[in-house]
XYZ file of C-alpha atoms in Angstrom:
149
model
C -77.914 -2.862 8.295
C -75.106 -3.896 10.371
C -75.286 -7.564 9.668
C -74.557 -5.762 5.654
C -71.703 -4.190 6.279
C -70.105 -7.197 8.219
C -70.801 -9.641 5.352
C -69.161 -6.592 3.338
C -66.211 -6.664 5.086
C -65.955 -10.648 5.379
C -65.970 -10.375 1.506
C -63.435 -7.072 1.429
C -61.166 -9.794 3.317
C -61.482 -12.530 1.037
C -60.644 -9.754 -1.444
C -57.922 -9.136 0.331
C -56.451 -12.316 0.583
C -56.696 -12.714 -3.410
C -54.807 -9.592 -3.645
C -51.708 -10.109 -1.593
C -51.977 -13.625 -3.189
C -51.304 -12.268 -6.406
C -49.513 -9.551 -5.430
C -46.462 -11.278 -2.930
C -44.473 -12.758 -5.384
C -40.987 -14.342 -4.788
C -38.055 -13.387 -6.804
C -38.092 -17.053 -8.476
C -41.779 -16.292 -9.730
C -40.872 -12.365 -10.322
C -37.961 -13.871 -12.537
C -40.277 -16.822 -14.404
C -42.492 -13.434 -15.567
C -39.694 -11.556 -16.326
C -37.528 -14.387 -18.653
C -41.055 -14.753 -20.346
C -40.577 -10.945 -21.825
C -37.079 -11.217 -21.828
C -37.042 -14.269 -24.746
C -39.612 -12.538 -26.799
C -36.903 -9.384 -27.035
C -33.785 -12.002 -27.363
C -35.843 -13.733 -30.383
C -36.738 -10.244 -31.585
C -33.325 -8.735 -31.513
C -32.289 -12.203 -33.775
C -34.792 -11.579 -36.280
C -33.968 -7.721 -36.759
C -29.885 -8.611 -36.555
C -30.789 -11.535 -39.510
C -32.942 -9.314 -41.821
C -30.703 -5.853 -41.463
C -26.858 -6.459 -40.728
C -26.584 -10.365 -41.836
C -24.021 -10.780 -44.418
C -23.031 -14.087 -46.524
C -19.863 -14.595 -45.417
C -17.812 -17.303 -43.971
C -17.780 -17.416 -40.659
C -15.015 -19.790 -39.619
C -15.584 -20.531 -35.595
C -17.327 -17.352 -34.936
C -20.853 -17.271 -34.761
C -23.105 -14.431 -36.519
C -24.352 -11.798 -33.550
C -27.739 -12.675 -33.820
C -27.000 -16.228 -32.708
C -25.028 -15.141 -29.491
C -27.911 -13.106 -27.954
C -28.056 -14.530 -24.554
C -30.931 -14.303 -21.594
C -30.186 -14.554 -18.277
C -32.573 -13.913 -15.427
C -30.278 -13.100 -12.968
C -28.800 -9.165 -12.171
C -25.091 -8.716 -13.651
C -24.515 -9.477 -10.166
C -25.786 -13.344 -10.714
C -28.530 -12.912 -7.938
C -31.546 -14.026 -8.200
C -33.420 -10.396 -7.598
C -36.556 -11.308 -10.055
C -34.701 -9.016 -13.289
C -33.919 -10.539 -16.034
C -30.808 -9.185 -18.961
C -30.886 -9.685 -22.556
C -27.930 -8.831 -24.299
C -24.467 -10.445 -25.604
C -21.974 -12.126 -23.208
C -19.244 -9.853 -21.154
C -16.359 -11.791 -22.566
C -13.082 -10.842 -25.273
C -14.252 -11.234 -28.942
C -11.643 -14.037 -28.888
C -14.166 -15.836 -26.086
C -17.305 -15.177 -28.235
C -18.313 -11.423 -26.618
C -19.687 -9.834 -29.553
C -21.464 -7.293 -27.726
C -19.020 -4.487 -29.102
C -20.330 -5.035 -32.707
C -23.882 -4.767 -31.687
C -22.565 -1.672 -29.735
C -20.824 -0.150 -33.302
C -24.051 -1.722 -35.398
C -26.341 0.540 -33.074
C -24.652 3.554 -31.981
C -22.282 3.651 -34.763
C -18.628 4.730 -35.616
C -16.558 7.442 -37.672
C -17.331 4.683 -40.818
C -20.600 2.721 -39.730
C -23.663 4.747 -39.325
C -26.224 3.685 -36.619
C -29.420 2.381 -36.550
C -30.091 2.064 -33.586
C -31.750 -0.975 -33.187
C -31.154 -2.010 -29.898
C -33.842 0.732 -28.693
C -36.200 0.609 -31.831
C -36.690 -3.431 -31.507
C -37.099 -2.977 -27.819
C -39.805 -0.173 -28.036
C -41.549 -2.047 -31.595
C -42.104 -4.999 -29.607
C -43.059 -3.722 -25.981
C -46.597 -4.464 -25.958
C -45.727 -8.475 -27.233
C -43.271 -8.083 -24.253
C -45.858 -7.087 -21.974
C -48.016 -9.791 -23.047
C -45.618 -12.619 -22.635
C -44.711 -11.159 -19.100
C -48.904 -11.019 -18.137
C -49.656 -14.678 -19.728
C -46.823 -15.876 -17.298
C -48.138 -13.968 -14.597
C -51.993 -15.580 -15.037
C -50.070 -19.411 -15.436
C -48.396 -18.222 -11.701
C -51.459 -16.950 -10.277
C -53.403 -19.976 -11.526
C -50.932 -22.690 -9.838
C -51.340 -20.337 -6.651
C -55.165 -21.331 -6.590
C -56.145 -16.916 -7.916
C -57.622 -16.384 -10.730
C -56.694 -13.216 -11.748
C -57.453 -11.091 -15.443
């Protein structure tokens, strides 16, 4: 019975291992798995901005807002912390920040009523988010020699 329960515990151990493999993660890695999600809400975002608040108009130098959705997967602070940001530059409108019309497009003004998009895109594609995010993880876990599920 004893010589059970060690070859028990020698497998608990290898189980072990395979665990904090796949669990001890470096911010580089936590930040490939995070971007992953991250572009699927950027392209998302795009494809909501296009099909609801696009307007044919000419736009002389200034892009539409749904092409200056950016991803970044560093925190505001530009480390490397394993976060990642979608959203629109923090620059003047005269340097290409649009983020305050995706600001008045969402929460809206005295004269624009809001849709709030920002939060409805974000929560209607959460579980494609989630997916991108765990196929990244498997490709990480698979180059560290686990395979996880």
């Amino acid at each position: 019975m004893k010589v059970r329960l060690m070859d028990a515990s020698l497998g608990l151990d290898d189980i072990f291992e395979n665990l904090q493999k796949a669990y001890d993660l470096s911010p580089e890695e936590q930040s490939k798995i995070t971007l992953a999600g991250a572009k699927v809400l950027q392209k998302r975002l795009a494809e909501y901005i296009r099909q609801h608040h696009y307007r044919q108009r000419k736009l002389g130098k200034e892009p539409h807002l749904a092409e200056t959705i950016i991803v970044d997967n560093h925190n505001p602070d530009g480390e490397l912390d394993g976060s990642s940001a979608v959203g629109w530059p923090a620059a003047p409108a005269r340097e290409g920040g649009l983020g305050y019309i995706a600001r008045f497009l969402s929460d809206g003004t005295k004269y624009i009523k809001g849709d709030d998009f920002l939060d409805r895109v974000r929560n209607s594609c959460d579980d494609e988010i989630t997916r991108a995010e765990n196929d990244e993880y498997q490709t990480i876990l698979q180059e560290k020699g686990y395979e996880g599920s």
